[in-house]
Amino acid sequence: MTAELRRQLASLLVVRGSGHSSDGQRRYPRWELPNAELQRLLSEGVGGVILLGGSAAELRLRTEQLRHWAGGPLLLCADVEEGVGQRFEGASWLVPPLALGRLYAQQPDRALALAERYGHCSGRQARLLGLNWVLGPVCDVNNNPANPVINVRAWAETPKAAGALAAAFVRGCQAEGVLACAKHFPGHGDTSCDSHLELPLLPHNRQRLEAVELQPFRAAIAADVAAVMTAHLQLPALDAERPATLSAAVLTQLLRGDLGFGGLVVTDALVMDAISAHHDAATAAVLAFEAGADLILMPADADAAIDGLLQAVQSGRITPQRLAASLERRQAALAAAQPPSTADRALEDLQQLLQPDDQRLSHELLELSLIRHRPGATLAGATNTGGQGLTAGPGLNLIRLDSQLNAPQLPAMAPALLRPGALGYSPIVLDARSPSPWSGDPAAPLALERLGPGPVLLQLFVRGNPFRGSAGGEEPWPAVVQQLLAAERLAGLAVYGSPYLWEQLQPMLPPELPAAYSPGQMPEAQAVLLQQLGLAAAPLEGGFSSGFGGGFTD
Amino acid sequence: MTAELRRQLASLLVVRGSGHSSDGQRRYPRWELPNAELQRLLSEGVGGVILLGGSAAELRLRTEQLRHWAGGPLLLCADVEEGVGQRFEGASWLVPPLALGRLYAQQPDRALALAERYGHCSGRQARLLGLNWVLGPVCDVNNNPANPVINVRAWAETPKAAGALAAAFVRGCQAEGVLACAKHFPGHGDTSCDSHLELPLLPHNRQRLEAVELQPFRAAIAADVAAVMTAHLQLPALDAERPATLSAAVLTQLLRGDLGFGGLVVTDALVMDAISAHHDAATAAVLAFEAGADLILMPADADAAIDGLLQAVQSGRITPQRLAASLERRQAALAAAQPPSTADRALEDLQQLLQPDDQRLSHELLELSLIRHRPGATLAGATNTGGQGLTAGPGLNLIRLDSQLNAPQLPAMAPALLRPGALGYSPIVLDARSPSPWSGDPAAPLALERLGPGPVLLQLFVRGNPFRGSAGGEEPWPAVVQQLLAAERLAGLAVYGSPYLWEQLQPMLPPELPAAYSPGQMPEAQAVLLQQLGLAAAPLEGGFSSGFGGGFTD
């Protein structure tokens, strides 16, 4: 009796595992359960796994292994908001959604069609690799450029566009037999701190929430989104005490009641400090379930969470009806997803992973989201596509990114390294572990004498990312651009990621300066952008040189 | 007729592919054939593939795919000289062979037993992943510490030890049904330039070659090694004109004749500049085959190589008997290797990849090869294992490695980063793309004022590696150690890789300084070494904290 109840409660947990096969390959061993524990928990009925890390081929084998360990159907999900290739190398890695929000302002129909293809591409590739649940779309409205954690992950900066695009993504993804997940309810767009690190507060009243934050969720629900993920956010106007994830006012009254959502409600990861700093694993799970969540994502301790839920059911704090409703919703979601491919189809599935249409989509998104700093842009109607390419080196290729370690956007043969290299620009890569390049002088922040002589191509990989704690705005790039211009050493500028940084820097540039912006950071984005700066494919890129996209075909 | 002959000649080629599934994942796209070309060449009869890149799980699928494309048995090989995990993450990554050469001087039997287990581990894991040919052991005698390309890859610094250990490796590996390959004939140990970049010259006469270079090859041949790989080396004493790879004097008279080798002779990669700068792909293949090679590894152009060989057979330059002999040797090698596992066993094979004995081997090798800078070492017989651990920070964790991009030894959660971090040491990572840390003053080369205040833990990842062009000896680490000691800022020293660098630095250290050397660079080596410096597992390491090796169990 208790054993069966315990299995039922365990099925409501989604624990985190690595997409890699062996424990030693885990990138975040603190959060990714070792295989022995994962296998035990699945055998005890745990019903879902969120996967991170590993290539497409590894994931294909891994999802099979997890189902084998569970002995039954599982919810297998991943944070693949920007194409499956964002997390699992070898699949399509698309430009961040915000690019489509910007297109929507000019060409709404084209943007919607692309968002739906974006969903199809993500859903189809997820399914081929054994996932049945994509943890997207982000339904947050990114109306705060300083938002360190949502930023370009959002589909738009306005509620209407965000809702329409998110709904289109949901339609595309779910048409492939893969569940989608609208997040982070009731809206994480207007915060300037990171809930991975602290608990943000949203001071808006219900009227404003209705006008802005809730709209995209209503649109996703109308598109029949299978799941909604909660936000670790304090919303005093709705609940004076508890964050959204643990609030009945938010999950039950607002989401189930007012918005009429009948699908799966899943918490954001309970292991995040915004929750785990305040509640132990058992308490957090019970509070979230009581508040209205069906699924408990990444509890700090899975066994404790199950035990906590068990006790709450046995004590009557959670009613059998409430439990049955969550179990039913989970069953309904599993039934709505297409059953997984079979083990013997692994090679075929992998060979079908990248379709010509995926390549066209990824290329089209890159082309349309590229912004070039055009000379003569003020002359209305002028179609000056010329301008000068980068002057020949020797010079410096100054690259800034968050971390060079395990950086999928910067393989050793990345266009951002090789193409300037072919022109004589030597790479200097700056990240949080580099010797300081800063002079301490705010007017001329870069210690140029340490970096060497010659013209400087500046390539900035900056975007909001979880755990960074800021959107990159604290670095003095505007002053650096001015410094390099004053020294007559700025040869070119490439911004990959944040449109806000580009909008800050672009007005400073002289009209003839080779410069461009791409929302994407992947090697393909570098190739498209640098082509515009007059940098053709370098010989070592290999696949690239046989025409664009050649580097990414299968 | 010609078509059949062309297929036969094609079967003698070994082309290079990526272990990853999709073209976009290739790490070296210039050298790794795209899938469409690989598939075509295999369908046309190309008989072997050398694989690089990809995880164990990816490789398992990849080898299956290649055999499927070929429609028949293939020679599938990889440069896994230091365990399969050296190239394919998730398998065992062992300390470099030279560690056993050093042990051999004190405990020959133990060293031999370990070398045989090293071979078993490599062979068994290679087989489980679908490889049937390990491109090791290196049979070069590393009697030149400045050797930039062999270095710690060799089994020993003396001919006898190198031969005995290489033979033990061959026995272990081939007992697992996987072919081994003695390289680089007739001996690449005594060079100080890199044949990946230029053509080295070995000035020794036949007598000296017999006394030093040839001994390990004789030992490997006596142990029935299946294959020998040629060196791109000029040996004027044997052949005034041609490098070993293209020399009949070396391959036919010396190797087949004098040494009586009846197995497969394979060239080193013909695409390397030492060959390809002087001959086109067709000429190089024909010259190598004429000289006595059976298999042509990585021709610069596979189609041209096949055409060149075809023309040479048709013109009578290559006799049918000679071709038949090579085809027979290839068949015999394939027959000697164990047939591959079946597609449906992929998950089981992966789960059996890391056995407890592999973990014990890898740990034992790390423990016995660790050298600690002991206090009181000059007092004969004193067993002072004490000494102080690292002082608490704030301080600097100054790490030097070749490249942070795609660096398997330095994942973001590496012990070398996390353990000092837990003690307050902030990482500064130096590689070829860092802003310069150098002052320009030879007596105090490190620009300390740029790096920040506090004690400095120096961690040097230095070893000979192909393509580096030097063994790391040109960097002023001795002067840096003296500078830090003079400033009373050296908190500790860790050297990972080259014993020669350690032997240079260690005599400078005061007896109480926490310092140690490991020949390994992998995270496990860092954990073992830093433990000795008083740095226990950091919480974020996860797997590590549950006892040593826990991070690497399956």
Short mmCIF file of C-alpha atoms in Angstrom, two decimals, chain A residues 53-449:
data_model
loop_
_atom_site.label_atom_id
_atom_site.label_comp_id
_atom_site.label_asym_id
_atom_site.label_seq_id
_atom_site.Cartn_x
_atom_site.Cartn_y
_atom_site.Cartn_z
CA GLY A 53 25.20 17.78 -21.63
CA GLY A 54 26.24 15.24 -24.21
CA SER A 55 26.05 15.17 -27.95
CA ALA A 56 23.05 14.19 -30.01
CA ALA A 57 24.38 10.65 -30.44
CA GLU A 58 25.07 10.28 -26.73
CA LEU A 59 21.62 11.55 -25.88
CA ARG A 60 20.01 9.06 -28.25
CA LEU A 61 21.63 6.20 -26.33
CA ARG A 62 21.09 7.84 -22.97
CA THR A 63 17.34 8.28 -23.26
CA GLU A 64 17.08 4.62 -24.18
CA GLN A 65 19.12 3.66 -21.14
CA LEU A 66 16.96 5.74 -18.81
CA ARG A 67 13.75 4.18 -20.11
CA HIS A 68 15.35 0.79 -19.74
CA TRP A 69 16.20 1.55 -16.12
CA ALA A 70 12.69 2.82 -15.45
CA GLY A 71 11.06 -0.17 -17.11
CA GLY A 72 8.32 2.09 -18.41
CA PRO A 73 7.46 5.41 -20.00
CA LEU A 74 9.25 8.48 -18.69
CA LEU A 75 9.01 12.20 -19.12
CA LEU A 76 12.40 13.05 -20.62
CA CYS A 77 13.01 16.74 -20.99
CA ALA A 78 15.69 19.32 -21.61
CA ASP A 79 16.12 23.08 -21.60
CA VAL A 80 16.41 23.26 -25.36
CA GLU A 81 14.91 26.68 -25.87
CA GLU A 82 17.16 27.52 -28.84
CA GLY A 83 17.04 24.28 -30.77
CA VAL A 84 18.15 20.88 -29.54
CA GLY A 85 21.70 21.76 -30.60
CA GLN A 86 21.85 24.46 -27.93
CA ARG A 87 22.46 21.69 -25.41
CA PHE A 88 23.23 18.62 -27.49
CA GLU A 89 25.94 19.10 -30.07
CA GLY A 90 25.15 17.75 -33.50
CA ALA A 91 21.53 18.90 -33.55
CA SER A 92 20.31 22.29 -34.83
CA TRP A 93 21.42 25.27 -32.79
CA LEU A 94 19.17 28.21 -33.68
CA VAL A 95 19.46 31.93 -33.02
CA PRO A 96 17.84 33.00 -29.74
CA PRO A 97 14.07 33.60 -29.92
CA LEU A 98 14.29 37.35 -29.34
CA ALA A 99 15.48 37.70 -32.94
CA LEU A 100 12.01 36.71 -34.10
CA GLY A 101 10.38 39.22 -31.76
CA ARG A 102 12.30 41.92 -33.54
CA LEU A 103 11.30 40.60 -36.95
CA TYR A 104 7.67 40.42 -35.83
CA ALA A 105 7.54 44.21 -35.56
CA GLN A 106 8.14 44.47 -39.32
CA GLN A 107 6.90 41.18 -40.74
CA PRO A 108 4.58 39.45 -38.29
CA ASP A 109 3.50 36.68 -40.64
CA ARG A 110 7.02 35.74 -41.58
CA ALA A 111 8.06 35.79 -37.93
CA LEU A 112 5.14 33.56 -36.95
CA ALA A 113 5.89 31.08 -39.72
CA LEU A 114 9.51 30.93 -38.61
CA ALA A 115 8.55 30.47 -34.96
CA GLU A 116 6.37 27.54 -35.93
CA ARG A 117 9.23 25.99 -37.94
CA TYR A 118 11.48 26.66 -34.94
CA GLY A 119 9.04 24.59 -32.89
CA HIS A 120 8.87 21.83 -35.50
CA CYS A 121 12.65 21.64 -35.73
CA SER A 122 13.03 21.47 -31.95
CA GLY A 123 10.24 18.96 -31.48
CA ARG A 124 11.28 16.66 -34.30
CA GLN A 125 14.92 16.56 -33.28
CA ALA A 126 14.02 16.10 -29.61
CA ARG A 127 11.80 13.15 -30.54
CA LEU A 128 14.47 11.51 -32.68
CA LEU A 129 16.85 11.68 -29.73
CA GLY A 130 14.35 10.19 -27.30
CA LEU A 131 13.10 13.32 -25.52
CA ASN A 132 9.36 13.81 -25.27
CA TRP A 133 9.29 17.20 -23.61
CA VAL A 134 10.92 20.48 -24.60
CA LEU A 135 11.19 22.98 -21.75
CA GLY A 136 10.19 25.94 -23.86
CA PRO A 137 8.89 28.36 -25.00
CA VAL A 138 9.97 31.08 -22.64
CA CYS A 139 6.81 33.16 -22.29
CA ASP A 140 8.45 35.97 -20.38
CA VAL A 141 8.26 39.41 -21.96
CA ASN A 142 11.75 40.81 -22.02
CA ASN A 143 10.81 44.40 -21.27
CA ASN A 144 13.87 44.93 -19.06
CA PRO A 145 17.11 44.96 -21.08
CA ALA A 146 19.09 44.53 -17.87
CA ASN A 147 17.44 41.18 -17.19
CA PRO A 148 20.39 38.89 -16.56
CA VAL A 149 18.63 35.57 -16.94
CA ILE A 150 15.88 35.91 -19.58
CA ASN A 151 17.17 38.47 -22.08
CA VAL A 152 17.47 36.98 -25.60
CA ARG A 153 15.82 33.76 -24.43
CA ALA A 154 12.44 35.56 -24.58
CA TRP A 155 10.51 35.64 -27.83
CA ALA A 156 9.76 39.34 -27.69
CA GLU A 157 9.82 42.59 -25.80
CA THR A 158 6.10 43.18 -26.11
CA PRO A 159 3.28 40.99 -24.76
CA LYS A 160 1.47 40.56 -28.05
CA ALA A 161 4.49 39.49 -30.04
CA ALA A 162 5.74 37.24 -27.25
CA GLY A 163 2.38 35.51 -27.02
CA ALA A 164 1.89 35.05 -30.75
CA LEU A 165 5.40 33.71 -31.30
CA ALA A 166 5.36 31.44 -28.25
CA ALA A 167 2.03 30.01 -29.38
CA ALA A 168 3.44 29.38 -32.85
CA PHE A 169 6.41 27.57 -31.31
CA VAL A 170 4.04 25.44 -29.21
CA ARG A 171 2.03 24.47 -32.27
CA GLY A 172 5.13 23.44 -34.20
CA CYS A 173 6.72 21.52 -31.36
CA GLN A 174 3.59 19.68 -30.23
CA ALA A 175 2.67 18.77 -33.81
CA GLU A 176 5.82 16.65 -33.70
CA GLY A 177 4.46 14.67 -30.78
CA VAL A 178 6.68 16.40 -28.23
CA LEU A 179 5.27 18.34 -25.28
CA ALA A 180 6.14 22.01 -24.86
CA CYS A 181 6.34 24.02 -21.65
CA ALA A 182 5.44 27.70 -21.21
CA LYS A 183 7.70 29.36 -18.67
CA HIS A 184 8.32 31.01 -16.23
CA PHE A 185 4.83 31.64 -14.84
CA PRO A 186 3.61 34.27 -14.19
CA GLY A 187 6.45 36.08 -15.98
CA HIS A 188 10.14 36.54 -15.32
CA GLY A 189 10.88 39.21 -17.93
CA ASP A 190 10.90 42.32 -15.80
CA THR A 191 13.55 41.43 -13.26
CA SER A 192 17.13 42.54 -13.03
CA CYS A 193 18.40 39.81 -10.73
CA ASP A 194 18.88 36.08 -11.31
CA SER A 195 16.65 33.61 -9.47
CA HIS A 196 19.46 31.05 -9.74
CA LEU A 197 21.25 33.22 -7.22
CA GLU A 198 18.55 35.11 -5.30
CA LEU A 199 14.78 35.61 -5.18
CA PRO A 200 13.67 38.42 -7.49
CA LEU A 201 10.66 40.59 -6.68
CA LEU A 202 8.06 41.76 -9.19
CA PRO A 203 6.24 44.78 -7.75
CA HIS A 204 3.41 44.91 -10.31
CA ASN A 205 -0.28 44.82 -9.51
CA ARG A 206 -2.76 42.43 -11.04
CA GLN A 207 -3.88 44.89 -13.70
CA ARG A 208 -0.38 45.37 -14.99
CA LEU A 209 0.29 41.60 -14.87
CA GLU A 210 -2.82 41.08 -16.94
CA ALA A 211 -1.71 43.69 -19.46
CA VAL A 212 1.85 42.43 -19.83
CA GLU A 213 3.12 39.30 -18.10
CA LEU A 214 0.09 37.02 -18.42
CA GLN A 215 -0.66 37.64 -22.10
CA PRO A 216 1.92 35.24 -23.55
CA PHE A 217 0.82 32.51 -21.15
CA ARG A 218 -2.79 32.98 -22.20
CA ALA A 219 -1.67 32.65 -25.81
CA ALA A 220 0.34 29.50 -25.12
CA ILE A 221 -2.57 27.98 -23.19
CA ALA A 222 -4.91 28.81 -26.05
CA ALA A 223 -2.44 26.95 -28.30
CA ASP A 224 -2.90 23.96 -25.98
CA VAL A 225 0.54 23.98 -24.42
CA ALA A 226 1.02 20.76 -22.45
CA ALA A 227 2.84 22.25 -19.47
CA VAL A 228 3.57 25.45 -17.60
CA MET A 229 6.68 26.00 -15.48
CA THR A 230 6.57 28.20 -12.42
CA ALA A 231 8.91 31.08 -11.63
CA HIS A 232 10.86 31.56 -8.44
CA LEU A 233 9.60 35.12 -8.08
CA GLN A 234 8.07 37.12 -5.28
CA LEU A 235 4.84 38.85 -6.38
CA PRO A 236 3.51 40.77 -3.38
CA ALA A 237 0.37 41.79 -5.26
CA LEU A 238 -0.66 38.12 -5.54
CA ASP A 239 0.90 36.53 -2.49
CA ALA A 240 2.48 38.51 0.29
CA GLU A 241 4.31 35.52 1.65
CA ARG A 242 5.35 32.89 -0.87
CA PRO A 243 7.14 32.95 -4.20
CA ALA A 244 5.10 31.96 -7.25
CA THR A 245 6.44 28.38 -7.23
CA LEU A 246 5.03 27.80 -3.76
CA SER A 247 1.95 29.99 -3.99
CA ALA A 248 -1.60 28.64 -4.26
CA ALA A 249 -2.73 32.12 -5.21
CA VAL A 250 -0.48 32.01 -8.26
CA LEU A 251 -0.65 28.36 -9.31
CA THR A 252 -4.17 27.41 -8.31
CA GLN A 253 -6.24 30.58 -8.28
CA LEU A 254 -4.50 32.40 -11.11
CA LEU A 255 -3.15 29.68 -13.40
CA ARG A 256 -5.72 26.93 -12.98
CA GLY A 257 -8.63 29.20 -12.10
CA ASP A 258 -8.42 32.47 -13.97
CA LEU A 259 -6.34 31.22 -16.91
CA GLY A 260 -8.14 27.87 -17.00
CA PHE A 261 -5.01 25.82 -17.52
CA GLY A 262 -5.72 22.09 -17.30
CA GLY A 263 -2.29 20.71 -18.22
CA LEU A 264 0.81 19.89 -16.25
CA VAL A 265 2.20 22.44 -13.83
CA VAL A 266 5.88 21.87 -13.15
CA THR A 267 8.06 23.83 -10.76
CA ASP A 268 11.28 25.40 -11.88
CA ALA A 269 14.25 23.61 -10.31
CA LEU A 270 13.71 23.52 -6.55
CA VAL A 271 17.43 23.21 -6.02
CA MET A 272 17.83 26.86 -7.02
CA ASP A 273 18.87 29.09 -4.15
CA ALA A 274 15.68 31.16 -4.35
CA ILE A 275 13.88 28.11 -2.91
CA SER A 276 16.51 25.86 -1.37
CA ALA A 277 17.99 28.60 0.77
CA HIS A 278 14.64 28.88 2.54
CA HIS A 279 13.17 25.37 2.63
CA ASP A 280 14.50 21.83 2.91
CA ALA A 281 13.82 19.44 0.06
CA ALA A 282 10.79 17.80 1.68
CA THR A 283 9.13 21.06 2.67
CA ALA A 284 9.76 22.66 -0.71
CA ALA A 285 8.20 19.70 -2.54
CA VAL A 286 5.14 19.63 -0.30
CA LEU A 287 4.62 23.38 -0.47
CA ALA A 288 4.90 23.36 -4.27
CA PHE A 289 2.52 20.45 -4.61
CA GLU A 290 0.05 22.02 -2.20
CA ALA A 291 0.24 25.27 -4.11
CA GLY A 292 -0.83 23.49 -7.27
CA ALA A 293 2.24 22.00 -8.97
CA ASP A 294 1.91 18.52 -10.44
CA LEU A 295 5.59 17.84 -11.00
CA ILE A 296 8.55 18.59 -8.78
CA LEU A 297 11.63 19.52 -10.81
CA MET A 298 15.12 18.91 -9.45
CA PRO A 299 14.45 18.67 -5.74
CA ALA A 300 17.61 19.20 -3.69
CA ASP A 301 17.17 15.62 -2.41
CA ALA A 302 14.85 13.29 -4.32
CA ASP A 303 14.40 10.75 -1.52
CA ALA A 304 13.59 13.45 1.00
CA ALA A 305 11.11 15.01 -1.40
CA ILE A 306 9.32 11.69 -1.89
CA ASP A 307 9.28 11.03 1.84
CA GLY A 308 7.96 14.52 2.49
CA LEU A 309 5.15 14.06 -0.02
CA LEU A 310 4.36 10.62 1.40
CA GLN A 311 4.03 12.01 4.88
CA ALA A 312 1.82 14.83 3.62
CA VAL A 313 -0.51 12.34 1.95
CA GLN A 314 -0.55 10.06 4.97
CA SER A 315 -1.29 12.96 7.29
CA GLY A 316 -4.13 14.10 5.06
CA ARG A 317 -2.43 17.37 4.22
CA ILE A 318 -2.51 16.29 0.57
CA THR A 319 -5.80 14.66 -0.38
CA PRO A 320 -6.07 11.49 -2.48
CA GLN A 321 -8.14 13.47 -4.99
CA ARG A 322 -5.44 16.07 -5.42
CA LEU A 323 -2.82 13.34 -5.91
CA ALA A 324 -5.02 11.49 -8.38
CA ALA A 325 -5.53 14.66 -10.39
CA SER A 326 -1.77 15.18 -10.75
CA LEU A 327 -1.17 11.54 -11.66
CA GLU A 328 -3.88 11.78 -14.27
CA ARG A 329 -2.44 14.93 -15.78
CA ARG A 330 0.94 13.23 -16.01
CA GLN A 331 -0.62 10.20 -17.71
CA ALA A 332 -2.50 12.40 -20.13
CA ALA A 333 0.70 14.26 -21.05
CA LEU A 334 2.59 11.01 -21.62
CA ALA A 335 -0.26 9.75 -23.76
CA ALA A 336 -0.23 12.93 -25.82
CA ALA A 337 3.47 12.59 -26.62
CA GLN A 338 4.54 10.29 -29.42
CA PRO A 339 6.05 7.02 -28.14
CA PRO A 340 9.83 6.85 -28.41
CA SER A 341 11.71 5.38 -31.34
CA THR A 342 13.11 1.88 -30.91
CA ALA A 343 16.64 0.91 -29.97
CA ASP A 344 17.49 -0.59 -33.34
CA ARG A 345 16.69 2.68 -35.10
CA ALA A 346 19.43 4.71 -33.40
CA LEU A 347 21.66 5.08 -36.46
CA GLU A 348 18.79 5.90 -38.79
CA ASP A 349 17.39 8.44 -36.34
CA LEU A 350 20.77 10.13 -36.10
CA GLN A 351 21.17 10.19 -39.86
CA GLN A 352 17.78 11.88 -40.16
CA LEU A 353 18.48 14.36 -37.42
CA LEU A 354 19.59 17.26 -39.61
CA GLN A 355 17.22 17.73 -42.52
CA PRO A 356 17.79 20.21 -45.33
CA ASP A 357 14.87 22.19 -43.95
CA ASP A 358 16.58 22.45 -40.57
CA GLN A 359 19.65 23.85 -42.27
CA ARG A 360 17.56 26.29 -44.27
CA LEU A 361 15.76 27.40 -41.12
CA SER A 362 18.95 27.91 -39.19
CA HIS A 363 20.52 29.83 -42.06
CA GLU A 364 17.43 31.93 -42.74
CA LEU A 365 17.23 32.90 -39.07
CA LEU A 366 20.87 33.92 -39.12
CA GLU A 367 20.54 35.95 -42.30
CA LEU A 368 17.44 37.83 -41.30
CA SER A 369 18.66 38.60 -37.80
CA LEU A 370 22.06 39.87 -38.89
CA ILE A 371 22.36 43.63 -38.53
CA ARG A 372 25.07 45.32 -40.49
CA HIS A 373 26.43 48.71 -39.63
CA ARG A 374 25.93 50.13 -43.10
CA PRO A 375 27.66 53.12 -44.46
CA GLY A 376 25.28 55.76 -45.75
CA ALA A 377 22.37 54.36 -43.81
CA THR A 378 20.91 57.82 -43.40
CA LEU A 379 20.34 58.22 -47.11
CA ALA A 380 16.81 56.91 -47.46
CA GLY A 381 16.49 54.33 -50.18
CA ALA A 382 20.20 54.00 -50.71
CA THR A 383 21.21 50.40 -51.15
CA ASN A 384 24.82 50.69 -50.26
CA THR A 385 25.83 47.15 -49.51
CA GLY A 386 29.49 47.97 -50.01
CA GLY A 387 31.70 49.51 -47.39
CA GLN A 388 35.15 48.33 -46.65
CA GLY A 389 36.11 44.96 -45.35
CA LEU A 390 38.57 44.57 -42.52
CA THR A 391 42.02 46.02 -43.21
CA ALA A 392 44.79 43.46 -43.38
CA GLY A 393 46.81 42.68 -40.26
CA PRO A 394 49.05 42.20 -38.40
CA GLY A 395 46.54 43.13 -35.79
CA LEU A 396 44.69 41.89 -32.73
CA ASN A 397 41.56 39.79 -32.71
CA LEU A 398 40.22 40.66 -29.28
CA ILE A 399 37.50 38.22 -28.27
CA ARG A 400 35.43 38.43 -25.12
CA LEU A 401 33.26 35.57 -23.85
CA ASP A 402 32.06 34.27 -20.51
CA SER A 403 34.33 31.25 -20.35
CA GLN A 404 36.64 29.46 -22.72
CA LEU A 405 36.26 26.20 -20.83
CA ASN A 406 33.66 23.96 -22.43
CA ALA A 407 32.60 26.78 -24.79
CA PRO A 408 30.56 25.25 -27.63
CA GLN A 409 30.51 28.55 -29.49
CA LEU A 410 34.28 28.68 -29.73
CA PRO A 411 35.82 25.43 -30.97
CA ALA A 412 39.49 25.79 -31.83
CA MET A 413 38.55 25.98 -35.51
CA ALA A 414 35.81 28.60 -35.01
CA PRO A 415 35.37 31.18 -37.77
CA ALA A 416 35.81 33.90 -35.13
CA LEU A 417 39.38 32.66 -34.66
CA LEU A 418 40.35 31.37 -38.10
CA ARG A 419 39.00 34.05 -40.40
CA PRO A 420 40.66 37.02 -38.74
CA GLY A 421 43.71 34.78 -38.32
CA ALA A 422 43.96 34.34 -42.08
CA LEU A 423 44.16 38.14 -42.37
CA GLY A 424 46.94 38.40 -39.81
CA TYR A 425 44.89 39.13 -36.70
CA SER A 426 46.23 37.24 -33.66
CA PRO A 427 43.66 36.11 -31.14
CA ILE A 428 43.56 37.41 -27.59
CA VAL A 429 40.69 35.83 -25.72
CA LEU A 430 39.32 37.44 -22.57
CA ASP A 431 37.15 35.70 -20.03
CA ALA A 432 36.68 35.69 -16.28
CA ARG A 433 39.93 33.72 -15.82
CA SER A 434 42.20 35.82 -18.05
CA PRO A 435 44.97 38.05 -16.79
CA SER A 436 43.33 41.44 -16.52
CA PRO A 437 43.26 43.49 -19.74
CA TRP A 438 42.08 46.56 -17.81
CA SER A 439 44.17 49.63 -17.12
CA GLY A 440 42.11 51.03 -14.28
CA ASP A 441 41.57 54.26 -16.25
CA PRO A 442 37.83 54.64 -16.96
CA ALA A 443 38.51 56.89 -19.95
CA ALA A 444 40.86 54.35 -21.57
CA PRO A 445 39.95 51.10 -19.86
CA LEU A 446 41.89 48.72 -22.09
CA ALA A 447 45.58 48.33 -21.23
CA LEU A 448 46.53 48.44 -24.89
CA GLU A 449 50.27 48.37 -24.28
#
